[in-house]
mmCIF file of C-alpha atoms and ligand atoms in Angstrom:
data_model
loop_
_atom_site.group_PDB
_atom_site.id
_atom_site.type_symbol
_atom_site.label_atom_id
_atom_site.label_comp_id
_atom_site.label_asym_id
_atom_site.label_seq_id
_atom_site.Cartn_x
_atom_site.Cartn_y
_atom_site.Cartn_z
ATOM 1 C CA MET G 1 0.000 0.000 0.000
ATOM 2 C CA TYR G 2 1.136 3.537 -0.660
ATOM 3 C CA ILE G 3 -0.332 6.998 -0.509
ATOM 4 C CA ASP G 4 -1.235 8.367 -3.925
ATOM 5 C CA SER G 5 -2.140 11.891 -3.006
ATOM 6 C CA LEU G 6 -3.038 14.124 -0.102
ATOM 7 C CA ARG G 7 -5.355 17.041 -0.625
ATOM 8 C CA ILE G 8 -7.193 19.396 1.693
ATOM 9 C CA LYS G 9 -10.218 21.372 0.674
ATOM 10 C CA THR G 10 -12.974 23.361 2.347
ATOM 11 C CA GLY G 11 -16.520 21.997 2.495
ATOM 12 C CA ALA G 12 -19.427 23.817 0.870
ATOM 13 C CA ILE G 13 -21.986 23.119 3.566
ATOM 14 C CA LEU G 14 -19.756 23.167 6.635
ATOM 15 C CA CYS G 15 -17.774 26.084 5.281
ATOM 16 C CA THR G 16 -15.642 26.501 8.392
ATOM 17 C CA CYS G 17 -14.758 22.899 8.470
ATOM 18 C CA PHE G 18 -11.695 21.372 6.879
ATOM 19 C CA LEU G 19 -12.233 18.334 4.803
ATOM 20 C CA MET G 20 -9.442 15.850 4.841
ATOM 21 C CA ILE G 21 -9.250 13.890 1.739
ATOM 22 C CA PHE G 22 -6.811 11.229 0.900
ATOM 23 C CA ILE G 23 -6.765 8.572 -1.632
ATOM 24 C CA TRP G 24 -4.665 5.536 -1.529
ATOM 25 C CA GLY G 25 -4.265 2.683 -3.822
ATOM 26 C CA CYS G 26 -3.944 -0.916 -2.888
ATOM 27 C CA LYS G 27 -2.231 -2.985 -5.528
ATOM 28 C CA SER G 28 -3.904 -6.116 -6.726
ATOM 29 C CA GLY G 29 -3.309 -8.637 -9.440
ATOM 30 C CA SER G 30 -6.158 -7.339 -11.615
ATOM 31 C CA GLY G 31 -4.796 -3.776 -11.664
ATOM 32 C CA ARG G 32 -7.863 -2.521 -9.845
ATOM 33 C CA ARG G 33 -7.214 -0.790 -6.553
ATOM 34 C CA ILE G 34 -8.918 0.440 -3.430
ATOM 35 C CA TYR G 35 -9.289 4.206 -3.384
ATOM 36 C CA GLN G 36 -10.323 5.934 -0.175
ATOM 37 C CA GLU G 37 -11.734 9.349 0.553
ATOM 38 C CA ALA G 38 -13.038 10.910 3.776
ATOM 39 C CA GLN G 39 -14.975 14.094 4.405
ATOM 40 C CA ILE G 40 -16.964 15.615 7.233
ATOM 41 C CA GLN G 41 -20.609 15.169 6.212
ATOM 42 C CA MET G 42 -23.873 15.256 8.199
ATOM 43 C CA GLY G 43 -21.861 16.319 11.237
ATOM 44 C CA THR G 44 -19.780 13.162 11.200
ATOM 45 C CA LEU G 45 -16.918 11.465 9.385
ATOM 46 C CA ALA G 46 -17.959 9.977 6.050
ATOM 47 C CA GLU G 47 -15.454 7.473 4.672
ATOM 48 C CA ILE G 48 -15.701 5.680 1.373
ATOM 49 C CA LYS G 49 -13.452 2.959 0.039
ATOM 50 C CA LEU G 50 -14.110 1.822 -3.480
ATOM 51 C CA VAL G 51 -12.470 -0.421 -6.009
ATOM 52 C CA ALA G 52 -11.735 1.245 -9.346
ATOM 53 C CA ALA G 53 -9.425 0.865 -12.298
ATOM 54 C CA ASP G 54 -7.943 4.354 -12.095
ATOM 55 C CA GLU G 55 -7.870 7.502 -9.995
ATOM 56 C CA LYS G 56 -10.026 9.468 -12.423
ATOM 57 C CA SER G 57 -13.017 7.124 -12.280
ATOM 58 C CA ALA G 58 -12.608 6.832 -8.491
ATOM 59 C CA GLY G 59 -12.554 10.640 -8.174
ATOM 60 C CA THR G 60 -15.722 11.047 -10.251
ATOM 61 C CA ALA G 61 -17.559 8.506 -8.104
ATOM 62 C CA PHE G 62 -16.380 10.157 -4.854
ATOM 63 C CA GLU G 63 -17.602 13.538 -6.015
ATOM 64 C CA ALA G 64 -21.027 12.171 -6.937
ATOM 65 C CA VAL G 65 -21.423 10.308 -3.642
ATOM 66 C CA PHE G 66 -20.351 13.158 -1.380
ATOM 67 C CA SER G 67 -22.634 15.620 -3.163
ATOM 68 C CA GLU G 68 -25.488 13.121 -2.760
ATOM 69 C CA VAL G 69 -24.898 12.958 1.009
ATOM 70 C CA GLU G 70 -24.763 16.770 1.114
ATOM 71 C CA ARG G 71 -28.069 16.903 -0.773
ATOM 72 C CA ILE G 72 -29.715 14.576 1.762
ATOM 73 C CA GLU G 73 -28.443 16.693 4.641
ATOM 74 C CA LYS G 74 -30.136 19.747 3.112
ATOM 75 C CA ILE G 75 -33.414 17.825 2.999
ATOM 76 C CA ALA G 76 -33.396 15.907 6.271
ATOM 77 C CA SER G 77 -31.275 17.851 8.765
ATOM 78 C CA PHE G 78 -32.836 18.683 12.137
ATOM 79 C CA GLN G 79 -30.006 21.133 12.863
ATOM 80 C CA LEU G 80 -30.083 23.156 9.625
ATOM 81 C CA SER G 81 -33.138 25.393 10.067
ATOM 82 C CA ASN G 82 -33.460 25.947 6.305
ATOM 83 C CA SER G 83 -33.644 22.229 5.525
ATOM 84 C CA GLU G 84 -36.874 20.866 4.103
ATOM 85 C CA LEU G 85 -37.471 19.156 7.443
ATOM 86 C CA GLY G 86 -37.006 22.532 9.166
ATOM 87 C CA CYS G 87 -39.985 23.873 7.165
ATOM 88 C CA ILE G 88 -42.227 21.066 8.449
ATOM 89 C CA ASN G 89 -41.095 21.709 12.020
ATOM 90 C CA ARG G 90 -41.648 25.444 11.812
ATOM 91 C CA ALA G 91 -45.225 24.867 10.627
ATOM 92 C CA ALA G 92 -46.119 22.528 13.534
ATOM 93 C CA GLY G 93 -49.688 23.111 14.674
ATOM 94 C CA LYS G 94 -50.426 25.146 11.545
ATOM 95 C CA GLY G 95 -51.294 23.996 8.047
ATOM 96 C CA PRO G 96 -49.769 21.150 6.057
ATOM 97 C CA VAL G 97 -46.423 21.696 4.294
ATOM 98 C CA SER G 98 -45.712 20.490 0.747
ATOM 99 C CA VAL G 99 -42.673 18.261 0.756
ATOM 100 C CA SER G 100 -40.580 16.334 -1.735
ATOM 101 C CA PRO G 101 -41.673 12.735 -2.308
ATOM 102 C CA GLU G 102 -38.243 11.753 -0.998
ATOM 103 C CA LEU G 103 -38.664 13.373 2.432
ATOM 104 C CA LEU G 104 -42.197 12.039 2.630
ATOM 105 C CA GLN G 105 -40.880 8.550 1.986
ATOM 106 C CA ILE G 106 -38.228 8.831 4.744
ATOM 107 C CA ILE G 107 -40.880 10.027 7.219
ATOM 108 C CA GLN G 108 -43.242 7.257 6.141
ATOM 109 C CA GLN G 109 -40.557 4.626 6.665
ATOM 110 C CA ALA G 110 -39.752 6.133 10.067
ATOM 111 C CA THR G 111 -43.387 5.815 11.163
ATOM 112 C CA TYR G 112 -43.343 2.196 9.963
ATOM 113 C CA TYR G 113 -40.431 1.490 12.353
ATOM 114 C CA SER G 114 -42.282 3.304 15.145
ATOM 115 C CA GLY G 115 -45.151 0.844 14.736
ATOM 116 C CA LEU G 116 -42.747 -2.104 14.603
ATOM 117 C CA THR G 117 -40.973 -1.050 17.806
ATOM 118 C CA GLU G 118 -44.168 -0.157 19.699
ATOM 119 C CA GLY G 119 -43.212 3.498 19.650
ATOM 120 C CA ALA G 120 -39.678 2.985 21.014
ATOM 121 C CA PHE G 121 -38.383 4.508 17.795
ATOM 122 C CA ASP G 122 -40.166 7.839 17.381
ATOM 123 C CA ILE G 123 -38.989 10.713 15.157
ATOM 124 C CA THR G 124 -41.230 13.182 17.039
ATOM 125 C CA ILE G 125 -38.504 13.076 19.716
ATOM 126 C CA GLY G 126 -37.363 16.542 18.462
ATOM 127 C CA PRO G 127 -38.548 18.643 21.479
ATOM 128 C CA LEU G 128 -36.669 16.278 23.818
ATOM 129 C CA THR G 129 -33.479 16.195 21.704
ATOM 130 C CA LYS G 130 -33.464 19.993 21.906
ATOM 131 C CA LEU G 131 -34.173 20.088 25.639
ATOM 132 C CA TRP G 132 -31.223 17.791 26.383
ATOM 133 C CA GLY G 133 -29.026 19.722 23.931
ATOM 134 C CA PHE G 134 -28.187 16.615 21.903
ATOM 135 C CA ASP G 135 -28.809 18.524 18.657
ATOM 136 C CA THR G 136 -25.837 20.739 19.575
ATOM 137 C CA GLN G 137 -22.831 20.072 21.775
ATOM 138 C CA ASN G 138 -24.477 21.959 24.664
ATOM 139 C CA TYR G 139 -25.660 19.008 26.700
ATOM 140 C CA GLN G 140 -27.620 19.761 29.857
ATOM 141 C CA LEU G 141 -29.574 17.874 32.488
ATOM 142 C CA PRO G 142 -33.135 19.160 32.001
ATOM 143 C CA ASP G 143 -35.696 20.105 34.618
ATOM 144 C CA PRO G 144 -37.804 16.923 35.115
ATOM 145 C CA ASP G 145 -41.023 18.988 34.976
ATOM 146 C CA GLU G 146 -40.030 20.361 31.586
ATOM 147 C CA ILE G 147 -39.352 16.798 30.349
ATOM 148 C CA GLN G 148 -42.848 15.879 31.537
ATOM 149 C CA ARG G 149 -44.426 18.860 29.754
ATOM 150 C CA ARG G 150 -42.666 18.061 26.475
ATOM 151 C CA LEU G 151 -43.760 14.418 26.546
ATOM 152 C CA THR G 152 -47.213 15.607 25.449
ATOM 153 C CA LEU G 153 -45.612 16.713 22.159
ATOM 154 C CA LEU G 154 -44.312 13.221 21.316
ATOM 155 C CA ASP G 155 -46.451 10.980 19.164
ATOM 156 C CA TYR G 156 -45.541 9.561 15.760
ATOM 157 C CA ARG G 157 -49.270 9.149 15.055
ATOM 158 C CA ALA G 158 -49.629 12.935 15.150
ATOM 159 C CA VAL G 159 -47.464 13.162 11.999
ATOM 160 C CA ILE G 160 -50.168 13.515 9.349
ATOM 161 C CA ILE G 161 -49.023 12.366 5.928
ATOM 162 C CA LYS G 162 -50.767 12.980 2.610
ATOM 163 C CA LEU G 163 -49.386 11.206 -0.437
ATOM 164 C CA LYS G 164 -50.887 13.196 -3.319
ATOM 165 C CA PRO G 165 -49.769 15.885 -3.425
ATOM 166 C CA PRO G 166 -47.041 15.028 -0.885
ATOM 167 C CA GLU G 167 -47.714 16.922 2.336
ATOM 168 C CA VAL G 168 -46.798 16.583 5.995
ATOM 169 C CA LYS G 169 -48.463 18.208 8.958
ATOM 170 C CA LEU G 170 -47.522 18.072 12.626
ATOM 171 C CA ALA G 171 -50.765 18.116 14.599
ATOM 172 C CA LYS G 172 -49.607 20.154 17.628
ATOM 173 C CA ALA G 173 -47.717 23.424 17.934
ATOM 174 C CA GLY G 174 -44.286 22.753 19.490
ATOM 175 C CA MET G 175 -43.928 19.315 17.898
ATOM 176 C CA SER G 176 -40.834 18.627 15.804
ATOM 177 C CA ILE G 177 -39.408 15.760 13.788
ATOM 178 C CA ASP G 178 -35.775 14.757 14.350
ATOM 179 C CA LEU G 179 -34.502 12.287 11.747
ATOM 180 C CA GLY G 180 -31.150 11.855 13.533
ATOM 181 C CA ALA G 181 -31.725 8.143 14.078
ATOM 182 C CA ILE G 182 -32.525 7.311 10.454
ATOM 183 C CA ALA G 183 -31.151 9.966 8.065
ATOM 184 C CA LYS G 184 -27.578 8.653 8.071
ATOM 185 C CA GLY G 185 -28.850 5.186 7.220
ATOM 186 C CA TYR G 186 -30.862 6.591 4.336
ATOM 187 C CA ALA G 187 -27.811 8.527 3.136
ATOM 188 C CA VAL G 188 -25.722 5.326 3.157
ATOM 189 C CA ASP G 189 -28.341 3.545 1.029
ATOM 190 C CA ARG G 190 -28.329 6.456 -1.404
ATOM 191 C CA ALA G 191 -24.513 6.557 -1.443
ATOM 192 C CA VAL G 192 -24.418 2.893 -2.453
ATOM 193 C CA THR G 193 -27.034 3.468 -5.179
ATOM 194 C CA VAL G 194 -24.990 6.352 -6.586
ATOM 195 C CA LEU G 195 -21.782 4.279 -6.505
ATOM 196 C CA LYS G 196 -23.531 1.572 -8.532
ATOM 197 C CA GLN G 197 -24.749 4.193 -11.007
ATOM 198 C CA TYR G 198 -21.112 5.133 -11.510
ATOM 199 C CA GLY G 199 -20.195 1.554 -12.284
ATOM 200 C CA ILE G 200 -18.705 0.777 -8.875
ATOM 201 C CA SER G 201 -19.620 -2.708 -7.690
ATOM 202 C CA ASP G 202 -17.099 -3.130 -4.854
ATOM 203 C CA ALA G 203 -17.131 -0.553 -2.091
ATOM 204 C CA ILE G 204 -17.610 0.141 1.584
ATOM 205 C CA VAL G 205 -19.367 3.254 2.849
ATOM 206 C CA ASN G 206 -19.058 4.359 6.477
ATOM 207 C CA LEU G 207 -21.072 7.359 7.584
ATOM 208 C CA GLY G 208 -20.227 7.847 11.249
ATOM 209 C CA GLY G 209 -20.627 4.151 12.047
ATOM 210 C CA ASP G 210 -23.495 3.449 9.631
ATOM 211 C CA ILE G 211 -21.772 1.027 7.274
ATOM 212 C CA MET G 212 -22.680 -0.730 4.061
ATOM 213 C CA ALA G 213 -20.475 -2.918 1.883
ATOM 214 C CA ILE G 214 -21.021 -4.159 -1.650
ATOM 215 C CA GLY G 215 -18.932 -6.670 -3.574
ATOM 216 C CA ARG G 216 -15.414 -7.535 -2.452
ATOM 217 C CA LYS G 217 -11.864 -6.277 -2.166
ATOM 218 C CA PRO G 218 -9.668 -6.488 -5.295
ATOM 219 C CA ASP G 219 -8.019 -9.670 -3.975
ATOM 220 C CA GLY G 220 -11.419 -11.382 -3.746
ATOM 221 C CA ARG G 221 -11.644 -11.257 0.034
ATOM 222 C CA ALA G 222 -14.819 -9.979 1.709
ATOM 223 C CA TRP G 223 -14.960 -6.556 3.358
ATOM 224 C CA LYS G 224 -14.487 -6.974 7.095
ATOM 225 C CA ILE G 225 -15.792 -4.573 9.698
ATOM 226 C CA GLY G 226 -15.142 -4.292 13.413
ATOM 227 C CA ILE G 227 -17.880 -3.665 15.981
ATOM 228 C CA GLN G 228 -16.630 -1.206 18.558
ATOM 229 C CA HIS G 229 -16.485 -2.179 22.232
ATOM 230 C CA PRO G 230 -18.945 0.196 23.952
ATOM 231 C CA ARG G 231 -16.664 0.875 26.938
ATOM 232 C CA GLU G 232 -13.161 0.607 25.427
ATOM 233 C CA LYS G 233 -12.836 3.062 22.562
ATOM 234 C CA GLU G 234 -9.886 1.446 20.844
ATOM 235 C CA ARG G 235 -11.106 -2.130 21.260
ATOM 236 C CA VAL G 236 -12.990 -4.129 18.647
ATOM 237 C CA LEU G 237 -15.565 -6.373 20.303
ATOM 238 C CA ALA G 238 -16.084 -8.628 17.293
ATOM 239 C CA SER G 239 -15.524 -8.530 13.563
ATOM 240 C CA LEU G 240 -17.710 -9.619 10.717
ATOM 241 C CA LYS G 241 -17.429 -10.137 6.956
ATOM 242 C CA ILE G 242 -20.164 -8.453 4.953
ATOM 243 C CA ASN G 243 -21.333 -8.382 1.361
ATOM 244 C CA ASN G 244 -24.376 -6.385 0.222
ATOM 245 C CA GLN G 245 -25.331 -5.741 3.819
ATOM 246 C CA ALA G 246 -25.569 -2.801 6.174
ATOM 247 C CA VAL G 247 -24.174 -2.788 9.705
ATOM 248 C CA VAL G 248 -25.299 0.001 12.005
ATOM 249 C CA THR G 249 -24.507 0.528 15.679
ATOM 250 C CA SER G 250 -26.313 2.729 18.200
ATOM 251 C CA GLY G 251 -24.376 3.260 21.399
ATOM 252 C CA ASP G 252 -24.597 5.227 24.633
ATOM 253 C CA TYR G 253 -20.980 6.305 24.057
ATOM 254 C CA GLU G 254 -21.625 8.508 20.991
ATOM 255 C CA ARG G 255 -23.075 11.630 22.617
ATOM 256 C CA PHE G 256 -23.161 11.596 26.405
ATOM 257 C CA PHE G 257 -22.211 13.384 29.594
ATOM 258 C CA PHE G 258 -21.851 12.488 33.249
ATOM 259 C CA VAL G 259 -23.551 14.147 36.230
ATOM 260 C CA GLN G 260 -22.626 12.760 39.667
ATOM 261 C CA GLY G 261 -21.335 9.550 38.141
ATOM 262 C CA GLU G 262 -24.493 8.947 36.113
ATOM 263 C CA ARG G 263 -24.245 8.648 32.314
ATOM 264 C CA TYR G 264 -26.783 10.589 30.251
ATOM 265 C CA HIS G 265 -26.807 9.923 26.493
ATOM 266 C CA HIS G 266 -28.661 10.783 23.294
ATOM 267 C CA ILE G 267 -30.946 7.777 22.755
ATOM 268 C CA LEU G 268 -34.122 8.750 24.556
ATOM 269 C CA LYS G 269 -37.106 6.727 25.648
ATOM 270 C CA PRO G 270 -40.160 8.462 24.138
ATOM 271 C CA GLN G 271 -42.365 7.193 26.985
ATOM 272 C CA THR G 272 -40.277 8.867 29.701
ATOM 273 C CA GLY G 273 -38.084 11.453 27.965
ATOM 274 C CA TRP G 274 -34.981 10.039 29.726
ATOM 275 C CA PRO G 275 -32.070 8.104 28.158
ATOM 276 C CA ALA G 276 -32.756 4.403 27.602
ATOM 277 C CA LYS G 277 -30.796 2.357 30.149
ATOM 278 C CA GLU G 278 -31.005 -1.289 29.202
ATOM 279 C CA CYS G 279 -28.192 -1.372 26.623
ATOM 280 C CA GLN G 280 -24.681 -0.057 26.052
ATOM 281 C CA SER G 281 -24.797 -0.717 22.330
ATOM 282 C CA VAL G 282 -26.890 -2.385 19.661
ATOM 283 C CA THR G 283 -25.565 -3.411 16.246
ATOM 284 C CA VAL G 284 -28.053 -4.360 13.557
ATOM 285 C CA ILE G 285 -27.223 -6.068 10.271
ATOM 286 C CA ALA G 286 -29.818 -5.725 7.515
ATOM 287 C CA GLN G 287 -30.203 -5.467 3.765
ATOM 288 C CA GLU G 288 -30.691 -1.710 3.933
ATOM 289 C CA ALA G 289 -28.916 0.858 6.088
ATOM 290 C CA LEU G 290 -32.120 2.822 6.762
ATOM 291 C CA ALA G 291 -33.725 -0.288 8.266
ATOM 292 C CA ALA G 292 -30.589 -1.121 10.271
ATOM 293 C CA ASP G 293 -30.362 2.467 11.562
ATOM 294 C CA ALA G 294 -33.997 2.641 12.678
ATOM 295 C CA LEU G 295 -33.837 -0.823 14.245
ATOM 296 C CA ALA G 296 -30.542 -0.207 16.074
ATOM 297 C CA THR G 297 -32.091 2.810 17.798
ATOM 298 C CA GLY G 298 -35.436 1.054 18.378
ATOM 299 C CA VAL G 299 -33.880 -2.133 19.790
ATOM 300 C CA PHE G 300 -31.582 -0.058 22.018
ATOM 301 C CA ILE G 301 -34.685 1.455 23.634
ATOM 302 C CA LEU G 302 -36.707 -1.777 23.709
ATOM 303 C CA GLY G 303 -33.850 -3.515 25.552
ATOM 304 C CA PRO G 304 -32.189 -6.916 24.930
ATOM 305 C CA LYS G 305 -35.183 -9.182 25.560
ATOM 306 C CA LYS G 306 -37.889 -7.456 23.527
ATOM 307 C CA GLY G 307 -35.332 -6.206 21.042
ATOM 308 C CA LEU G 308 -33.908 -9.637 20.268
ATOM 309 C CA ALA G 309 -37.406 -11.085 19.925
ATOM 310 C CA LEU G 310 -38.221 -8.379 17.383
ATOM 311 C CA ILE G 311 -35.031 -9.051 15.385
ATOM 312 C CA GLU G 312 -35.611 -12.826 15.358
ATOM 313 C CA GLY G 313 -38.970 -12.208 13.703
ATOM 314 C CA LEU G 314 -37.510 -10.128 10.855
ATOM 315 C CA LYS G 315 -36.162 -11.629 7.627
ATOM 316 C CA GLU G 316 -32.451 -11.138 6.808
ATOM 317 C CA THR G 317 -31.970 -9.048 9.929
ATOM 318 C CA GLU G 318 -29.531 -9.833 12.743
ATOM 319 C CA ALA G 319 -28.315 -8.088 15.877
ATOM 320 C CA LEU G 320 -25.591 -8.022 18.487
ATOM 321 C CA ILE G 321 -26.687 -6.434 21.742
ATOM 322 C CA VAL G 322 -24.490 -5.392 24.661
ATOM 323 C CA ASN G 323 -26.676 -4.956 27.730
ATOM 324 C CA ALA G 324 -26.163 -2.517 30.605
ATOM 325 C CA ALA G 325 -23.940 -5.043 32.434
ATOM 326 C CA GLY G 326 -21.747 -5.480 29.353
ATOM 327 C CA GLU G 327 -23.125 -8.933 28.499
ATOM 328 C CA VAL G 328 -23.464 -9.784 24.826
ATOM 329 C CA SER G 329 -26.463 -11.424 23.176
ATOM 330 C CA ILE G 330 -26.577 -12.364 19.516
ATOM 331 C CA SER G 331 -29.449 -13.242 17.181
ATOM 332 C CA SER G 332 -29.521 -16.837 15.947
ATOM 333 C CA GLY G 333 -28.462 -16.117 12.343
ATOM 334 C CA LEU G 334 -25.352 -14.212 13.434
ATOM 335 C CA LYS G 335 -23.819 -16.691 15.893
ATOM 336 C CA ASP G 336 -21.381 -18.415 13.512
ATOM 337 C CA LYS G 337 -20.546 -15.236 11.574
ATOM 338 C CA LEU G 338 -18.836 -13.220 14.279
ATOM 339 C CA ASP G 339 -15.142 -13.384 15.069
ATOM 340 C CA PHE G 340 -14.424 -12.555 18.720
ATOM 341 C CA ASN G 341 -10.681 -13.262 18.469
ATOM 342 C CA GLN G 342 -9.464 -9.698 18.083
HETATM 343 P P1 LIG R 1 -26.139 7.863 16.217
HETATM 344 O O1 LIG R 1 -26.734 9.112 15.671
HETATM 345 O O2 LIG R 1 -25.169 8.068 17.311
HETATM 346 O O3 LIG R 1 -25.657 6.923 15.148
HETATM 347 P P2 LIG R 1 -28.776 6.743 16.564
HETATM 348 O O4 LIG R 1 -28.951 6.280 15.170
HETATM 349 O O5 LIG R 1 -29.263 5.812 17.610
HETATM 350 O O6 LIG R 1 -27.300 7.071 16.937
HETATM 351 O O7 LIG R 1 -29.551 8.112 16.677
HETATM 352 C C1 LIG R 1 -29.612 8.843 17.851
HETATM 353 C C2 LIG R 1 -30.274 10.146 17.528
HETATM 354 O O8 LIG R 1 -31.628 9.907 17.168
HETATM 355 C C3 LIG R 1 -30.337 11.122 18.699
HETATM 356 O O9 LIG R 1 -29.253 11.977 18.704
HETATM 357 C C4 LIG R 1 -31.628 11.863 18.405
HETATM 358 O O10 LIG R 1 -31.395 12.854 17.433
HETATM 359 C C5 LIG R 1 -32.503 10.800 17.802
HETATM 360 N N1 LIG R 1 -33.279 10.017 18.783
HETATM 361 C C6 LIG R 1 -33.091 9.907 20.133
HETATM 362 N N2 LIG R 1 -33.994 9.084 20.680
HETATM 363 C C7 LIG R 1 -34.782 8.659 19.659
HETATM 364 C C8 LIG R 1 -35.922 7.803 19.580
HETATM 365 N N3 LIG R 1 -36.442 7.231 20.665
HETATM 366 N N4 LIG R 1 -36.478 7.604 18.369
HETATM 367 C C9 LIG R 1 -35.985 8.187 17.255
HETATM 368 N N5 LIG R 1 -34.934 9.007 17.261
HETATM 369 C C10 LIG R 1 -34.328 9.248 18.443
HETATM 370 MG MG1 LIG R 2 -30.275 4.827 14.346
#
């Protein structure tokens, strides 16, 4: 392996943010190589490795994929007030808002996963995300009475969807949709679709821990990913080979703070407004990253018992759950696929 080039450029959306880009090639018998590029996108590190015949075709594919992720951020961001989602949120309690069929479809899929997880996954969590400061870096322990008041604003069934023409209305003033638990997954699915459109059939996309791999490495070996240990940052808990699958992890170690020895993190129980406590991390493997993203968050809140039962009932879907005590449980279809010898 050797480094082909090192470039630094400034991002369009996060204009103050430096984007580190580097491409390297990995020699193989066929002449095709792995090219890699990383940028800050959707507030996280987006890394793409793809197999291409030359730097030019790799570069074209990278450009297309990163602009696709940027496009999705402009539609679905909870933080960017001028996003399409921001328009829906601003109109809460007022009239319906016309939306793109794409945003409507993401919201529709989100409500499907709310039903599947008995409301554990709920994109109307917005008022609580804001109260805790998890939409910014300004985390704070909220007043319990204020949590209680805002709970009345949470209900995925109060997201009123009209298909033709596409419209969304939030029934109550003060409600807001936060797609933070599903938008990255959707972006990964779109990234893979765009890569395929550019003739790339072997690649791995990693958007802040939401991963999807297609095809293989140039030497014919499968892409291998490591599942992070929830309490030891540098340690890989288990590794797994994937092909045409998404692997997404939700953990209490992503955005959190401590008050008097107690950990408070960003995955909130819609029924109580407080962080879910039964798991340290949940990894879901599925055919699509959107599904894996929604389920990882939902199962995290449901807890190991209910969560594993849900996963066992879903086709081509597997999970690894680390409970609050650090014990690991694994769905039946995943047992012989994990390598714990790290
Ligand atoms: P990460 O963003 O770290 O990959 P998740 O996919 O689990 O992790 O998403 C967590 C984010 O989802 C939170 O920061 C918040 O924006 C939102 N969220 C928190 N609780 C819920 C919930 N119960 N249902 C849906 N979204 C949630
Ligand atoms: Mg998620």
